[in-house]
Amino acid sequence: YKPAGYDRSKPAAFMVWQDGQQSLASYRIRQVYDTMIAQGRLPVTVHLFVDQSSQANRSEEYDAITDRYARFLINELIPAVATKHDLNITTDPNGRGIGGWSSGGAAAFTAAWQRNDYFRRVLTTNGSFVGLRGADTYPGLIRNTNPAKNLRVFLMSGDMDLGGFGGWLTANRAMAAALKARMYPYRFIYAREIGHSLKVSGCLAPGALEFLW
């Protein structure tokens, strides 16, 4: 997606979204960016929406904490899309972000954590920072990795998220606490009466994205 203000003569900011079709609709990217760019509240940003290869492979592709998915994006998919659509996207990692929901949120954080030289802004709602494929280790990694990575992070979870107060909400709170302890720029939204759902993402998107950028 190229917003109304996109001018190929100038490098644009860039953001990747997991669960592409869902994210495009739920975060209302077209409406949010066209409006907020015109208001001067967000940079001109090109967006790439990526769907998993299949629902059966989603956890394997999104929840693993290796650099495999980041390498796929950076070495294969993004260059191919940039060439096909003749894109001029920034080479500055501070101008590149990645976001997603649930396991897609965990994938977004992993990509930025593993390839902080490429992605530095992370949006995750209902992130799966639980013991699926190792993302529950991130609070410890955040606290103990030196030097701290150059990351800016937005997180959200609700009191009706999966597992109640002992599941996804607790995991996201642990992420927020670790980011706070290491003085990362972050924002954590605790949403009342919100479950494991994308329904609230569109409401949060303008504030979340303005915070990130």
Coordinates of N, CA and C in Angstrom, one line a residue, residues 71-183:
R71 N 15.0 -13.1 8.0 CA 15.8 -13.3 6.8 C 15.0 -13.4 5.5
F72 N 13.9 -14.1 5.6 CA 12.9 -14.3 4.5 C 12.4 -12.9 4.1
L73 N 12.0 -12.1 5.0 CA 11.5 -10.7 4.7 C 12.6 -9.9 4.1
I74 N 13.8 -9.8 4.7 CA 14.8 -8.8 4.3 C 15.5 -9.3 3.1
N75 N 15.8 -10.6 3.0 CA 16.6 -11.0 1.8 C 15.8 -11.4 0.6
E76 N 14.6 -11.8 0.8 CA 13.8 -12.3 -0.3 C 12.6 -11.5 -0.7
L77 N 11.7 -11.3 0.3 CA 10.4 -10.8 0.0 C 10.4 -9.2 -0.3
I78 N 11.0 -8.5 0.6 CA 11.0 -7.0 0.5 C 11.8 -6.6 -0.8
P79 N 13.0 -7.1 -1.1 CA 13.6 -6.7 -2.3 C 12.8 -7.1 -3.6
A80 N 12.1 -8.2 -3.6 CA 11.3 -8.6 -4.7 C 10.1 -7.6 -4.9
V81 N 9.4 -7.3 -3.8 CA 8.3 -6.4 -3.8 C 8.8 -5.0 -4.2
A82 N 9.9 -4.5 -3.7 CA 10.4 -3.2 -4.0 C 10.8 -3.1 -5.5
T83 N 11.3 -4.2 -6.1 CA 11.6 -4.2 -7.5 C 10.4 -4.2 -8.3
K84 N 9.4 -5.1 -8.0 CA 8.2 -5.2 -8.8 C 7.4 -3.9 -8.8
H85 N 7.4 -3.2 -7.7 CA 6.6 -2.0 -7.6 C 7.4 -0.7 -7.7
D86 N 8.7 -0.8 -8.0 CA 9.5 0.3 -8.2 C 9.5 1.3 -7.0
L87 N 9.7 0.7 -5.8 CA 9.6 1.5 -4.6 C 10.9 2.1 -4.2
N88 N 10.8 3.3 -3.6 CA 11.9 3.9 -3.0 C 11.7 4.0 -1.5
I89 N 12.2 3.0 -0.8 CA 12.0 3.0 0.7 C 13.3 3.3 1.4
T90 N 13.2 3.8 2.6 CA 14.4 4.3 3.3 C 15.3 3.2 3.7
T91 N 16.6 3.5 3.7 CA 17.6 2.6 4.2 C 17.9 2.8 5.6
D92 N 17.3 3.8 6.3 CA 17.5 4.1 7.7 C 16.6 3.1 8.5
P93 N 17.2 2.3 9.4 CA 16.4 1.4 10.2 C 15.4 2.1 11.1
N94 N 15.7 3.3 11.5 CA 14.8 4.1 12.3 C 13.5 4.4 11.5
G95 N 13.6 4.3 10.2 CA 12.4 4.6 9.4 C 11.7 3.3 9.0
R96 N 12.0 2.2 9.6 CA 11.3 0.9 9.3 C 10.7 0.3 10.5
G97 N 9.4 -0.1 10.3 CA 8.7 -0.8 11.4 C 8.1 -2.1 11.0
I98 N 7.5 -2.8 12.0 CA 6.9 -4.1 11.7 C 5.9 -4.3 12.8
G99 N 4.7 -4.8 12.4 CA 3.6 -5.0 13.4 C 2.8 -6.2 13.1
G100 N 2.0 -6.6 14.1 CA 1.1 -7.7 14.0 C 0.3 -8.0 15.2
W101 N -0.6 -9.0 15.1 CA -1.5 -9.4 16.2 C -1.2 -10.8 16.6
S102 N -1.3 -11.1 17.9 CA -1.2 -12.5 18.4 C 0.2 -13.0 18.0
S103 N 0.2 -14.2 17.3 CA 1.5 -14.7 16.9 C 2.2 -13.8 15.9
G104 N 1.4 -13.1 15.1 CA 2.0 -12.1 14.2 C 2.7 -11.0 15.0
G105 N 2.2 -10.6 16.2 CA 2.9 -9.7 17.0 C 4.2 -10.2 17.6
A106 N 4.2 -11.5 18.0 CA 5.5 -12.1 18.4 C 6.5 -12.1 17.3
A107 N 6.0 -12.4 16.0 CA 6.9 -12.4 14.9 C 7.4 -11.1 14.6
A108 N 6.6 -10.0 14.8 CA 7.1 -8.7 14.6 C 8.2 -8.3 15.6
F109 N 8.0 -8.7 16.8 CA 9.1 -8.4 17.8 C 10.3 -9.2 17.5
T110 N 10.2 -10.4 17.2 CA 11.3 -11.3 16.9 C 12.1 -10.7 15.7
A111 N 11.4 -10.3 14.7 CA 12.1 -9.7 13.5 C 13.0 -8.5 13.9
A112 N 12.4 -7.6 14.7 CA 13.1 -6.4 15.1 C 14.2 -6.8 16.1
W113 N 14.0 -7.8 17.0 CA 15.0 -8.2 17.9 C 16.2 -8.8 17.2
Q114 N 15.9 -9.7 16.3 CA 17.0 -10.4 15.6 C 17.7 -9.6 14.6
R115 N 16.9 -8.7 13.9 CA 17.5 -7.8 12.9 C 17.3 -6.3 13.2
N116 N 17.8 -5.9 14.4 CA 17.7 -4.5 14.8 C 18.4 -3.6 13.9
D117 N 19.2 -4.1 13.0 CA 19.9 -3.3 12.0 C 18.9 -2.9 10.9
Y118 N 17.7 -3.6 10.9 CA 16.8 -3.3 9.8 C 15.5 -2.7 10.3
F119 N 14.9 -3.3 11.4 CA 13.6 -2.9 11.9 C 13.9 -2.3 13.3
R120 N 13.2 -1.1 13.6 CA 13.4 -0.6 15.0 C 12.1 -0.1 15.6
R121 N 11.0 -0.2 14.9 CA 9.7 0.2 15.5 C 8.8 -1.0 15.5
V122 N 8.2 -1.4 16.6 CA 7.4 -2.6 16.7 C 6.0 -2.3 17.3
L123 N 5.0 -2.8 16.6 CA 3.6 -2.7 17.1 C 3.1 -4.1 17.3
T124 N 2.6 -4.5 18.5 CA 2.1 -5.8 18.7 C 0.9 -5.7 19.6
T125 N -0.2 -6.3 19.2 CA -1.5 -6.3 19.9 C -1.8 -7.8 20.2
N126 N -2.1 -8.1 21.5 CA -2.4 -9.5 21.9 C -1.2 -10.4 21.6
G127 N 0.0 -9.9 21.7 CA 1.2 -10.6 21.3 C 1.4 -12.0 22.0
S128 N 1.8 -13.0 21.3 CA 1.9 -14.3 21.8 C 3.3 -14.6 22.5
F129 N 3.5 -13.8 23.5 CA 4.8 -13.9 24.3 C 4.7 -15.0 25.3
V130 N 4.2 -16.1 24.9 CA 4.0 -17.3 25.8 C 4.8 -18.5 25.3
G131 N 4.7 -19.6 26.0 CA 5.6 -20.7 25.7 C 5.2 -21.6 24.5
L132 N 4.9 -20.9 23.4 CA 4.6 -21.7 22.2 C 5.9 -22.2 21.5
R133 N 6.8 -21.3 21.2 CA 8.0 -21.7 20.5 C 9.2 -20.8 21.1
G134 N 9.0 -20.3 22.3 CA 10.2 -19.6 22.9 C 10.0 -18.2 23.2
A135 N 8.9 -17.5 22.8 CA 8.8 -16.1 23.0 C 8.6 -15.7 24.4
D136 N 8.3 -16.7 25.3 CA 8.2 -16.4 26.7 C 9.6 -16.1 27.3
T137 N 10.6 -16.3 26.6 CA 12.0 -16.0 27.1 C 12.3 -14.5 26.9
Y138 N 11.5 -13.8 26.1 CA 11.9 -12.4 25.8 C 12.1 -11.5 27.0
P139 N 11.2 -11.5 28.0 CA 11.4 -10.6 29.2 C 12.8 -10.8 29.8
G140 N 13.3 -12.0 29.9 CA 14.6 -12.3 30.4 C 15.7 -11.8 29.5
L141 N 15.5 -12.0 28.2 CA 16.5 -11.5 27.2 C 16.6 -10.0 27.2
I142 N 15.4 -9.4 27.3 CA 15.4 -7.9 27.3 C 16.2 -7.4 28.5
R143 N 16.0 -8.0 29.6 CA 16.6 -7.5 30.8 C 18.1 -7.8 30.8
N144 N 18.6 -8.8 30.1 CA 20.0 -9.2 30.3 C 20.8 -9.0 29.0
T145 N 20.2 -8.5 28.0 CA 21.0 -8.3 26.8 C 21.7 -6.9 26.8
N146 N 23.0 -6.9 26.7 CA 23.8 -5.6 26.7 C 24.6 -5.5 25.4
P147 N 24.7 -4.3 24.8 CA 23.9 -3.2 25.2 C 22.4 -3.4 24.8
A148 N 21.5 -2.5 25.3 CA 20.1 -2.6 24.9 C 20.0 -2.3 23.4
K149 N 19.0 -2.9 22.8 CA 18.8 -2.7 21.4 C 18.0 -1.4 21.1
N150 N 18.2 -0.9 19.9 CA 17.5 0.3 19.6 C 16.1 0.0 19.1
L151 N 15.2 -0.1 20.0 CA 13.8 -0.5 19.7 C 12.8 0.5 20.3
R152 N 11.7 0.7 19.7 CA 10.6 1.5 20.2 C 9.3 0.6 20.0
V153 N 8.6 0.3 21.1 CA 7.6 -0.8 21.1 C 6.3 -0.4 21.7
F154 N 5.2 -0.7 21.0 CA 3.9 -0.6 21.4 C 3.3 -2.0 21.7
L155 N 2.7 -2.2 22.9 CA 2.0 -3.5 23.2 C 0.6 -3.2 23.7
M156 N -0.2 -4.2 23.5 CA -1.6 -4.2 24.0 C -2.0 -5.6 24.4
S157 N -2.7 -5.7 25.5 CA -3.4 -7.0 25.9 C -4.6 -6.6 26.8
G158 N -5.5 -7.5 26.9 CA -6.7 -7.2 27.7 C -7.0 -8.3 28.7
D159 N -7.9 -7.9 29.6 CA -8.2 -8.8 30.8 C -9.0 -10.1 30.3
M160 N -9.5 -10.1 29.1 CA -10.1 -11.3 28.6 C -9.3 -12.0 27.5
D161 N -8.0 -11.6 27.5 CA -7.1 -12.3 26.5 C -6.9 -13.8 26.9
L162 N -6.4 -14.5 26.0 CA -6.3 -16.0 26.2 C -5.6 -16.3 27.5
G163 N -6.1 -17.3 28.2 CA -5.5 -17.7 29.5 C -5.8 -16.8 30.7
G164 N -6.7 -15.8 30.4 CA -7.0 -14.9 31.5 C -5.8 -14.2 32.1
F165 N -5.8 -14.0 33.4 CA -4.7 -13.2 34.1 C -3.4 -14.1 34.2
G166 N -3.5 -15.3 33.8 CA -2.3 -16.1 33.9 C -1.7 -16.4 32.5
G167 N -2.3 -15.9 31.4 CA -1.8 -16.2 30.1 C -1.2 -15.0 29.3
W168 N -1.9 -14.7 28.2 CA -1.4 -13.7 27.3 C -1.2 -12.3 28.0
L169 N -2.2 -11.9 28.9 CA -2.1 -10.7 29.6 C -0.8 -10.6 30.5
T170 N -0.6 -11.7 31.2 CA 0.6 -11.7 32.1 C 1.9 -11.7 31.3
A171 N 1.9 -12.4 30.1 CA 3.0 -12.4 29.3 C 3.3 -11.0 28.7
N172 N 2.3 -10.3 28.3 CA 2.5 -8.9 27.8 C 2.9 -7.9 28.9
R173 N 2.4 -8.1 30.1 CA 2.8 -7.3 31.2 C 4.3 -7.5 31.5
A174 N 4.7 -8.8 31.4 CA 6.1 -9.1 31.7 C 7.0 -8.4 30.6
M175 N 6.5 -8.4 29.4 CA 7.3 -7.7 28.4 C 7.4 -6.2 28.7
A176 N 6.3 -5.6 29.1 CA 6.3 -4.2 29.4 C 7.2 -3.9 30.5
A177 N 7.2 -4.7 31.6 CA 8.0 -4.5 32.8 C 9.5 -4.6 32.4
A178 N 9.8 -5.6 31.5 CA 11.2 -5.7 31.1 C 11.7 -4.5 30.3
L179 N 10.8 -4.0 29.4 CA 11.2 -2.9 28.6 C 11.3 -1.6 29.5
K180 N 10.5 -1.5 30.5 CA 10.6 -0.4 31.4 C 11.9 -0.5 32.2
A181 N 12.2 -1.7 32.7 CA 13.4 -1.8 33.5 C 14.7 -1.4 32.8
R182 N 14.7 -1.7 31.4 CA 15.9 -1.3 30.6 C 15.7 0.0 29.9
M183 N 14.7 0.7 30.3 CA 14.4 2.1 29.8 C 14.3 2.2 28.3

